[in-house]
Coordinates of C-alpha atoms in Angstrom, one line a residue:
Chain X
X30 CA 4.0 27.0 -5.4
X31 CA 5.0 24.6 -2.7
X32 CA 8.1 22.4 -3.0
X33 CA 7.6 19.0 -1.4
X34 CA 10.2 16.3 -0.9
X35 CA 9.6 12.7 0.2
X36 CA 11.9 10.1 1.7
X37 CA 12.5 7.4 0.7
X38 CA 11.8 7.7 -3.0
X39 CA 11.4 4.0 -3.2
X40 CA 11.9 0.9 -1.1
X41 CA 11.6 -2.9 -1.3
X42 CA 10.4 -4.4 2.0
X43 CA 9.6 -7.8 3.4
X44 CA 6.1 -8.6 4.5
X45 CA 5.4 -8.1 8.2
X46 CA 7.8 -5.1 8.5
X47 CA 6.9 -1.4 8.7
X48 CA 8.1 1.6 6.7
X49 CA 7.9 5.2 7.7
X50 CA 7.7 7.8 4.8
X51 CA 8.7 11.3 5.5
X52 CA 7.2 14.4 3.8
X53 CA 9.0 17.8 4.0
X54 CA 7.5 21.1 2.7
X55 CA 9.6 24.2 2.0
X56 CA 7.1 26.4 3.8
X57 CA 4.5 26.2 6.5
X58 CA 1.2 24.8 5.3
X59 CA -2.1 24.3 7.1
X60 CA -3.3 21.1 5.4
X61 CA -1.4 18.0 4.5
X62 CA -2.8 14.8 2.9
X63 CA -1.6 11.3 2.3
X64 CA -2.7 9.5 -0.8
X65 CA -2.2 5.9 -2.1
X66 CA -1.9 5.0 -5.7
X67 CA -2.1 1.3 -6.4
X68 CA -0.5 -0.1 -9.6
X69 CA -2.3 1.2 -12.6
X70 CA -4.9 3.0 -10.5
X71 CA -5.9 6.5 -9.6
X72 CA -5.2 8.2 -6.3
X73 CA -7.1 7.4 -3.1
X74 CA -7.0 9.6 0.0
X75 CA -5.7 7.8 3.1
X76 CA -6.0 10.6 5.6
X77 CA -5.8 14.3 6.3
X78 CA -3.1 15.5 8.7
X79 CA -3.5 18.9 10.2
X80 CA -1.1 20.2 12.7
X81 CA -2.4 20.2 16.2
X82 CA -5.1 17.6 15.7
X83 CA -5.4 13.9 15.2
X84 CA -5.3 12.7 11.6
X85 CA -8.6 12.1 10.0
X86 CA -8.8 8.7 8.1
X87 CA -10.9 7.9 5.1
X88 CA -13.2 4.8 5.0
X89 CA -11.1 1.7 4.6
X90 CA -8.0 3.1 6.3
X91 CA -7.2 2.8 10.0
X92 CA -4.7 4.4 12.4
X93 CA -3.2 1.1 13.5
X94 CA -2.2 0.3 9.9
X95 CA -1.3 3.8 8.8
X96 CA -0.2 5.9 11.8
X97 CA 0.5 9.5 10.9
X98 CA 2.5 12.2 12.6
X99 CA 2.3 16.0 12.0
X100 CA 4.7 17.5 14.5
X101 CA 4.9 20.9 12.8
X102 CA 3.6 22.9 9.8
X103 CA 6.3 21.7 7.4
X104 CA 6.6 18.0 8.2
X105 CA 4.6 14.8 8.3
X106 CA 5.2 11.1 8.4
X107 CA 3.1 8.1 7.3
X108 CA 4.0 4.7 8.5
X109 CA 2.8 1.6 6.6
X110 CA 2.6 -1.1 9.3
X111 CA 2.8 -4.9 9.2
X112 CA 3.1 -4.7 5.4
X113 CA 1.7 -7.2 3.0
X114 CA 2.1 -7.4 -0.8
X115 CA -1.2 -5.6 -1.2
X116 CA 0.4 -2.5 0.3
X117 CA 2.7 -2.2 -2.8
X118 CA 1.8 1.2 -4.1
X119 CA 3.0 4.7 -4.6
X120 CA 2.4 6.9 -1.5
X121 CA 2.0 10.6 -2.1
X122 CA 2.1 13.5 0.2
X123 CA 0.1 16.6 -0.7
X124 CA -0.4 20.1 0.7
X125 CA -2.9 22.8 0.6
X126 CA -2.7 26.3 2.0
X127 CA -4.6 29.6 1.6
X128 CA -1.4 31.2 0.1
X129 CA -1.9 28.9 -2.9
X130 CA -5.6 29.6 -2.9
X131 CA -7.3 26.3 -3.8
X132 CA -4.4 24.7 -5.6
X133 CA -3.2 21.4 -4.1
X134 CA 0.4 20.4 -4.6
X135 CA 1.9 16.9 -4.5
X136 CA 5.3 15.4 -3.6
X137 CA 7.3 13.1 -5.9
X138 CA 5.9 10.0 -4.2
X139 CA 7.4 7.0 -2.5
X140 CA 7.2 3.8 -4.5
X141 CA 6.9 0.8 -2.2
X142 CA 7.2 -2.8 -3.2
X143 CA 6.4 -5.5 -0.6
X144 CA 7.7 -9.0 -1.2
Chain O
X2 CA -15.3 5.9 -4.5
X3 CA -14.1 8.1 -7.3
X4 CA -16.0 11.2 -8.0
X5 CA -14.9 11.5 -11.6
X6 CA -14.8 9.4 -14.7
X7 CA -12.3 10.2 -17.4
X8 CA -12.4 9.2 -21.0
X9 CA -10.8 7.9 -22.9
X10 CA -8.8 5.7 -20.5
X11 CA -6.0 5.6 -23.1
X12 CA -5.2 7.7 -26.0
X13 CA -2.5 7.3 -28.7
X14 CA -1.7 10.1 -31.1
X15 CA 1.1 11.3 -33.4
X16 CA 3.3 14.2 -32.4
X17 CA 1.8 17.5 -33.6
X18 CA -1.8 16.3 -33.2
X19 CA -4.2 17.6 -30.6
X20 CA -5.2 15.5 -27.6
X21 CA -8.5 15.9 -25.8
X22 CA -9.4 14.3 -22.5
X23 CA -12.7 14.5 -20.8
X24 CA -13.7 14.3 -17.2
X25 CA -17.2 13.9 -15.7
X26 CA -18.2 14.3 -12.1
X27 CA -21.3 13.7 -10.1
X28 CA -21.8 16.4 -7.4
X29 CA -21.3 20.2 -7.2
X30 CA -17.8 21.5 -7.1
X31 CA -15.8 24.5 -5.9
X32 CA -13.2 23.9 -8.5
X33 CA -11.6 21.2 -10.8
X34 CA -7.9 20.7 -11.1
X35 CA -5.9 18.8 -13.8
X36 CA -2.7 17.0 -13.1
X37 CA 0.0 15.2 -15.1
X38 CA 1.9 12.2 -13.9
X39 CA 4.9 10.8 -15.7
X40 CA 5.5 7.1 -15.3
X41 CA 4.6 6.5 -11.7
X42 CA 6.2 9.7 -10.4
X43 CA 4.6 12.6 -8.5
X44 CA 1.7 14.7 -9.8
X45 CA 2.4 18.0 -11.5
X46 CA -0.3 20.6 -11.2
X47 CA -1.5 21.9 -14.6
X48 CA -4.5 24.1 -14.3
X49 CA -7.2 24.9 -11.8
X50 CA -10.6 26.1 -13.0
X51 CA -13.2 27.4 -10.6
X52 CA -16.9 26.6 -10.8
X53 CA -17.7 30.1 -12.1
X54 CA -15.2 29.9 -14.9
X55 CA -15.9 28.3 -18.3
X56 CA -12.5 28.2 -19.9
X57 CA -8.8 28.7 -19.0
X58 CA -5.6 28.6 -21.0
X59 CA -2.0 27.9 -20.1
X60 CA 0.5 27.6 -22.9
X61 CA -0.6 24.7 -25.1
X62 CA -3.3 23.7 -22.6
X63 CA -6.9 24.6 -22.7
X64 CA -9.4 23.6 -20.1
X65 CA -13.2 24.0 -20.3
X66 CA -15.8 23.5 -17.6
X67 CA -19.5 22.9 -18.1
X68 CA -21.1 22.8 -14.7
X69 CA -24.6 22.1 -16.2
X70 CA -23.2 18.9 -17.7
X71 CA -20.8 18.3 -14.8
X72 CA -18.0 17.8 -17.2
X73 CA -14.6 19.3 -18.1
X74 CA -12.1 18.8 -20.9
X75 CA -8.4 19.2 -21.2
X76 CA -7.0 20.0 -24.7
X77 CA -3.3 19.7 -25.4
X78 CA -2.5 21.4 -28.7
X79 CA 0.5 20.5 -31.0
X80 CA 1.4 17.6 -28.8
X81 CA 5.0 16.5 -28.2
X82 CA 6.5 13.2 -27.3
X83 CA 7.3 14.7 -23.9
X84 CA 3.5 15.1 -23.2
X85 CA 3.4 11.3 -22.9
X86 CA 2.0 10.8 -19.4
X87 CA -1.2 10.0 -17.4
X88 CA -3.6 12.9 -16.9
X89 CA -6.0 13.1 -14.0
X90 CA -8.8 15.4 -13.1
X91 CA -9.6 16.1 -9.5
X92 CA -12.6 17.8 -8.0
X93 CA -12.8 20.0 -4.9
X94 CA -16.4 19.3 -3.8
X95 CA -18.7 21.9 -2.4
X96 CA -19.8 19.5 0.4
X97 CA -16.2 18.9 1.4
X98 CA -15.4 19.6 5.0
X99 CA -12.1 17.9 4.6
X100 CA -10.8 20.1 1.8
X101 CA -9.3 17.2 0.0
X102 CA -9.5 16.4 -3.7
X103 CA -11.3 13.5 -5.3
X104 CA -9.6 12.0 -8.3
X105 CA -10.8 10.5 -11.6
X106 CA -9.5 7.4 -13.1
X107 CA -7.0 9.1 -15.4
X108 CA -6.2 9.1 -19.1
X109 CA -3.0 7.5 -20.3
X110 CA -1.7 9.6 -23.2
X111 CA 1.0 8.4 -25.6
X112 CA 2.4 10.7 -28.1
X113 CA 4.4 9.0 -30.8
X114 CA 7.3 10.8 -32.4

């Protein structure tokens, strides 16, 4: 299985500021995904980040608000820009690779509170 | 929008009892995966069941899949207090160029000691 770490694990931020979340995987993976989980809700996909191409955003999410980088096959960042209290959520990184067949693994999440 | 619906939304049982959670989905799938989440932390992968499989076991977990009814169930036998968590089903859709999973709403399970 893939071992995924995220930084920070949690943060409290002021509205109007930005936070960059890092996702590190212990091995090279082809597909990485960023999900958001609002309080008491299920997971919603923000975007897919594959190395060597621009991130693909889901409906309701835009690059200006959630810029993503994928500089190599083991690392990705998600920035939450110009934050508002509505951005308070858990943000989860996830990976998929043919070595794991169809299984998709998740990081521990970053819990964000925006005041 | 979410692909799957899970029921019940919440379940409370005594330690030692069995817990059954159900997941229904709307369109054809490649596979269905079950995850556990403890108190707002990351998701732990439990079981993957492919569309051509009907049942899988892993320890105290038993998953069934009925593609004709577009439904799956997760059974936890002889539950323990440590099983208290939220459980999510997620579908890998056939018509899924993006390869991502689509999640159900989750079932919050509480196992009382």
